[in-house]
Coordinates of C-alpha atoms and ligand atoms in Angstrom, one line a residue:
M245 CA 35.4 -49.7 -163.2
S246 CA 32.5 -48.0 -164.9
S247 CA 29.4 -49.9 -166.1
D248 CA 28.8 -49.8 -169.8
K249 CA 25.4 -48.3 -169.5
K250 CA 24.9 -45.0 -171.1
I251 CA 22.6 -42.4 -169.6
T252 CA 19.4 -41.0 -171.0
I253 CA 19.2 -37.3 -171.5
A254 CA 15.8 -35.5 -171.6
I255 CA 15.7 -31.9 -173.0
D256 CA 12.5 -29.9 -172.7
G257 CA 11.5 -26.3 -173.1
Y258 CA 9.5 -23.7 -175.1
S259 CA 9.4 -23.5 -178.9
S260 CA 12.5 -22.4 -180.7
C261 CA 14.8 -22.1 -177.8
G262 CA 17.4 -24.3 -179.4
K263 CA 16.6 -27.6 -177.8
S264 CA 17.2 -29.7 -180.9
T265 CA 20.4 -27.8 -181.7
L266 CA 21.7 -28.6 -178.3
A267 CA 20.4 -32.2 -178.4
K268 CA 22.1 -32.8 -181.8
E269 CA 25.4 -31.3 -180.7
L270 CA 25.5 -33.3 -177.5
A271 CA 24.6 -36.5 -179.4
K272 CA 27.5 -35.9 -181.7
E273 CA 29.9 -35.3 -178.9
L274 CA 28.8 -38.3 -176.9
N275 CA 28.0 -40.6 -179.8
Y276 CA 24.4 -40.9 -178.6
L277 CA 21.2 -41.3 -180.5
F278 CA 19.4 -38.0 -181.1
V279 CA 15.6 -38.0 -181.2
D280 CA 13.6 -34.9 -182.1
S281 CA 10.2 -35.8 -180.6
G282 CA 8.6 -32.6 -182.0
A283 CA 9.3 -33.9 -185.5
M284 CA 7.0 -36.9 -184.7
Y285 CA 4.1 -34.6 -183.7
R286 CA 4.8 -32.5 -186.8
A287 CA 4.6 -35.6 -189.0
V288 CA 1.2 -36.6 -187.5
T289 CA 0.1 -33.1 -188.3
L290 CA 1.3 -33.4 -191.9
F291 CA -0.6 -36.6 -192.2
A292 CA -3.7 -34.9 -190.9
L293 CA -3.3 -32.0 -193.4
R294 CA -2.6 -34.4 -196.4
N295 CA -5.7 -36.5 -195.6
N296 CA -8.0 -33.6 -195.0
Y297 CA -8.5 -34.1 -191.3
I298 CA -7.5 -30.4 -191.0
S299 CA -9.4 -27.9 -193.1
N300 CA -10.7 -24.4 -192.7
N301 CA -8.9 -24.0 -189.4
D302 CA -10.7 -27.1 -188.0
L303 CA -9.2 -30.3 -186.8
D304 CA -11.3 -33.5 -187.2
S305 CA -9.9 -35.2 -184.1
S306 CA -12.0 -38.4 -184.2
G307 CA -11.2 -38.8 -188.0
L308 CA -7.5 -38.4 -187.3
I309 CA -7.6 -40.7 -184.3
S310 CA -9.3 -43.4 -186.3
Q311 CA -6.3 -43.4 -188.7
L312 CA -3.5 -43.4 -186.3
S313 CA -2.6 -47.1 -186.8
K314 CA -1.9 -46.1 -190.5
I315 CA 0.8 -43.7 -189.5
N316 CA 4.3 -45.3 -189.6
L317 CA 7.2 -43.3 -188.4
H318 CA 10.9 -43.9 -188.2
F319 CA 14.1 -41.9 -188.3
E320 CA 16.8 -42.5 -190.9
L321 CA 20.3 -41.0 -190.6
N322 CA 21.2 -38.5 -193.4
T323 CA 24.9 -39.4 -193.7
D324 CA 25.7 -36.0 -195.3
T325 CA 24.4 -33.9 -192.4
N326 CA 24.8 -36.7 -189.8
T327 CA 21.2 -35.9 -188.7
P328 CA 18.3 -38.4 -188.3
E329 CA 15.5 -37.5 -190.6
L330 CA 11.9 -38.5 -190.2
I331 CA 10.2 -41.0 -192.6
L332 CA 6.4 -40.9 -192.7
N333 CA 4.9 -44.0 -194.3
G334 CA 8.1 -44.5 -196.4
Q335 CA 8.6 -40.9 -197.4
N336 CA 11.2 -38.5 -196.1
V337 CA 9.3 -35.5 -194.7
A338 CA 12.2 -33.7 -193.0
E339 CA 11.6 -30.5 -194.9
E340 CA 7.8 -30.6 -195.2
I341 CA 7.2 -30.9 -191.4
R342 CA 9.0 -27.5 -190.9
T343 CA 6.6 -25.5 -193.0
P344 CA 4.6 -22.7 -191.3
V345 CA 1.3 -24.5 -192.0
V346 CA 2.5 -27.5 -190.0
S347 CA 3.7 -25.2 -187.2
S348 CA 0.4 -23.5 -187.0
Y349 CA -1.6 -26.7 -186.4
V350 CA 0.9 -28.9 -184.6
S351 CA 0.0 -27.8 -181.0
K352 CA -3.7 -28.7 -181.6
V353 CA -2.7 -32.2 -182.8
A354 CA -0.3 -32.6 -179.9
E355 CA -3.2 -32.0 -177.5
L356 CA -4.8 -35.3 -178.4
R357 CA -4.4 -38.0 -175.8
E358 CA -4.4 -40.8 -178.4
V359 CA -1.7 -39.1 -180.5
R360 CA 0.4 -38.7 -177.4
E361 CA -0.1 -42.3 -176.3
K362 CA 1.1 -43.6 -179.7
L363 CA 4.1 -41.4 -179.9
V364 CA 5.2 -41.8 -176.3
L365 CA 5.2 -45.5 -176.7
E366 CA 7.4 -45.3 -179.8
Q367 CA 9.7 -42.8 -178.1
R368 CA 10.1 -45.1 -175.1
I369 CA 11.1 -48.0 -177.4
M370 CA 13.7 -45.8 -179.1
G371 CA 15.2 -45.0 -175.6
E372 CA 14.9 -48.3 -173.9
K373 CA 18.7 -49.1 -174.1
G374 CA 19.9 -45.7 -172.9
G375 CA 22.4 -43.6 -174.9
V376 CA 19.5 -41.4 -176.1
I377 CA 19.1 -37.7 -176.1
M378 CA 15.5 -36.7 -176.8
D379 CA 14.1 -33.2 -176.9
G380 CA 10.5 -32.1 -176.7
R381 CA 7.9 -30.9 -174.1
D382 CA 7.2 -33.9 -171.9
I383 CA 10.4 -35.9 -172.1
G384 CA 11.6 -35.4 -168.5
S385 CA 8.0 -35.5 -167.1
V386 CA 6.3 -38.3 -169.1
V387 CA 8.5 -40.1 -171.6
F388 CA 11.6 -40.7 -169.5
P389 CA 10.7 -39.6 -165.9
N390 CA 13.7 -41.6 -164.7
A391 CA 16.2 -40.0 -167.1
E392 CA 19.5 -39.6 -165.4
L393 CA 19.9 -36.0 -166.7
K394 CA 17.2 -33.5 -167.5
F395 CA 17.6 -30.1 -169.0
F396 CA 14.9 -27.4 -169.3
I397 CA 16.0 -24.8 -171.9
T398 CA 14.6 -21.3 -172.0
A399 CA 15.4 -18.0 -173.8
E400 CA 13.6 -14.7 -174.1
V401 CA 10.7 -14.5 -176.6
A402 CA 12.4 -11.9 -178.7
T403 CA 15.5 -14.0 -179.1
R404 CA 13.5 -17.1 -179.9
T405 CA 11.4 -15.2 -182.5
Q406 CA 14.5 -13.8 -184.2
R407 CA 16.1 -17.3 -184.4
R408 CA 13.0 -18.9 -185.8
Y409 CA 12.5 -16.1 -188.3
D410 CA 16.1 -16.3 -189.5
E411 CA 15.7 -20.1 -190.0
L412 CA 12.5 -19.7 -192.0
V413 CA 13.9 -17.0 -194.2
K414 CA 17.0 -19.1 -194.8
R415 CA 14.8 -21.9 -196.0
G416 CA 13.0 -19.5 -198.4
F417 CA 9.7 -18.8 -196.6
E418 CA 8.2 -15.4 -196.6
T419 CA 7.1 -14.4 -193.2
T420 CA 7.3 -11.5 -190.7
L421 CA 8.7 -11.3 -187.2
E422 CA 5.2 -10.5 -185.9
A423 CA 3.7 -13.7 -187.5
V424 CA 6.5 -15.8 -186.1
Q425 CA 6.2 -14.3 -182.6
K426 CA 2.4 -14.8 -182.6
N427 CA 2.8 -18.5 -183.5
L428 CA 5.5 -19.0 -180.8
I429 CA 3.4 -17.4 -178.1
Q430 CA 0.3 -19.3 -179.2
R431 CA 2.1 -22.7 -179.2
D432 CA 3.8 -22.0 -175.9
Y433 CA 0.4 -21.2 -174.4
I434 CA -1.3 -24.4 -175.7
D435 CA 1.8 -26.6 -175.0
S436 CA 2.0 -25.5 -171.3
H437 CA -1.8 -25.3 -170.6
R438 CA -3.1 -28.5 -172.2
E439 CA -4.6 -31.2 -170.2
E440 CA -2.4 -34.0 -171.6
S441 CA 1.2 -33.9 -170.5
P442 CA 1.7 -30.1 -170.5
L443 CA 5.1 -28.6 -170.7
I444 CA 6.5 -28.3 -167.2
K445 CA 9.9 -27.9 -165.7
T446 CA 10.4 -31.0 -163.4
N447 CA 12.0 -30.4 -160.0
D448 CA 15.1 -32.4 -161.1
A449 CA 15.7 -30.5 -164.4
I450 CA 18.6 -28.2 -164.8
E451 CA 17.5 -24.9 -166.3
I452 CA 19.6 -23.3 -168.9
D453 CA 18.6 -19.8 -170.2
N454 CA 20.5 -19.4 -173.5
T455 CA 19.4 -15.9 -174.3
N456 CA 23.0 -14.6 -173.9
L457 CA 24.9 -17.8 -174.6
S458 CA 26.5 -18.8 -177.9
R459 CA 25.9 -22.3 -179.2
S460 CA 29.4 -23.4 -178.1
E461 CA 29.0 -21.9 -174.6
Q462 CA 25.7 -23.7 -174.2
L463 CA 27.2 -27.0 -175.4
S464 CA 30.2 -26.7 -173.0
L465 CA 27.8 -25.9 -170.1
A466 CA 25.6 -28.9 -170.9
L467 CA 28.6 -31.2 -171.4
S468 CA 30.0 -30.2 -168.0
F469 CA 26.7 -31.4 -166.4
V470 CA 26.8 -34.6 -168.4
K471 CA 30.4 -35.4 -167.3
K472 CA 29.5 -34.7 -163.7
K473 CA 26.5 -37.0 -163.9
V474 CA 28.4 -39.8 -165.6
I475 CA 31.2 -39.7 -163.0
E476 CA 28.8 -39.5 -160.1
Q477 CA 26.8 -42.5 -161.3
N478 CA 29.7 -44.6 -162.7
Y479 CA 28.3 -44.8 -166.2
T480 CA 30.3 -44.6 -169.5
L481 CA 30.6 -41.3 -171.2
T482 CA 30.5 -42.3 -174.9
Ligands
DC880 O1 9.8 -29.0 -180.9 P1 8.9 -28.5 -182.0 O2 8.6 -27.1 -182.1 O3 9.2 -29.1 -183.4 O4 7.5 -29.2 -181.6 C1 6.3 -29.1 -182.4 C2 5.1 -29.1 -181.5 O5 4.9 -30.5 -181.0 C3 5.1 -28.3 -180.2 O6 4.4 -27.1 -180.4 C4 4.5 -29.1 -179.2 C5 4.5 -30.5 -179.7 N1 5.3 -31.4 -178.9 C6 4.8 -32.0 -177.8 O7 3.6 -31.7 -177.5 N2 5.5 -32.9 -177.1 C7 6.8 -33.2 -177.5 N3 7.5 -34.1 -176.8 C8 7.4 -32.5 -178.6 C9 6.6 -31.6 -179.3

């Protein structure tokens, strides 16, 4: 007989390599809770922009840190798209956190220890009962080091650039492939070289390079690992 405990799935990797897409699709298949932790760092960045803690390319870290207790975040399910959307102090910011200006500052904000401590705490609470698929940069290493299943997703830079560019154009932003690529490379560098919880591939993570995989191929591959793990550890699948 299987236990009724659901596993926790951690998905980490570089920017724009399809982590959230995979996490969302897996969550739908398994009836798990999907949490996009990057959205939370983006929302703190949006708060900093709106309250002038970021101006002229400069981040006022101590000013932002002093206001962290005033940042309330939670996810609400959009029943049309079946996707959790982030609410910042009562306002849905799902669209606004995806703008290029937020992307250009978010890695700086995510370097701050106090920001990470606040968000990691909230992420752990969301995942305490299992049945969660969370994607980000430090999920398998810091947020859920004991997650039953960890994926590390990669793809070539050119592929990631094209995907992010297509997404931005689809949403009506004017940009260039060069600008998108520059932002991706910069973010990857900061995210993997920062002092606080840098992006790393943990020894127990399964690496998936999706450069040449379709979405459905990637999903089937990931699902095969989930099924294997669930059977091995005698957990329930959905
Ligand atoms: O996944 P994303 O591109 O939306 O994430 C935005 C930024 O937030 C990313 O550049 C790094 C940071 N981040 C982080 O430091 N830790 C996480 N768990 C998730 C995101």
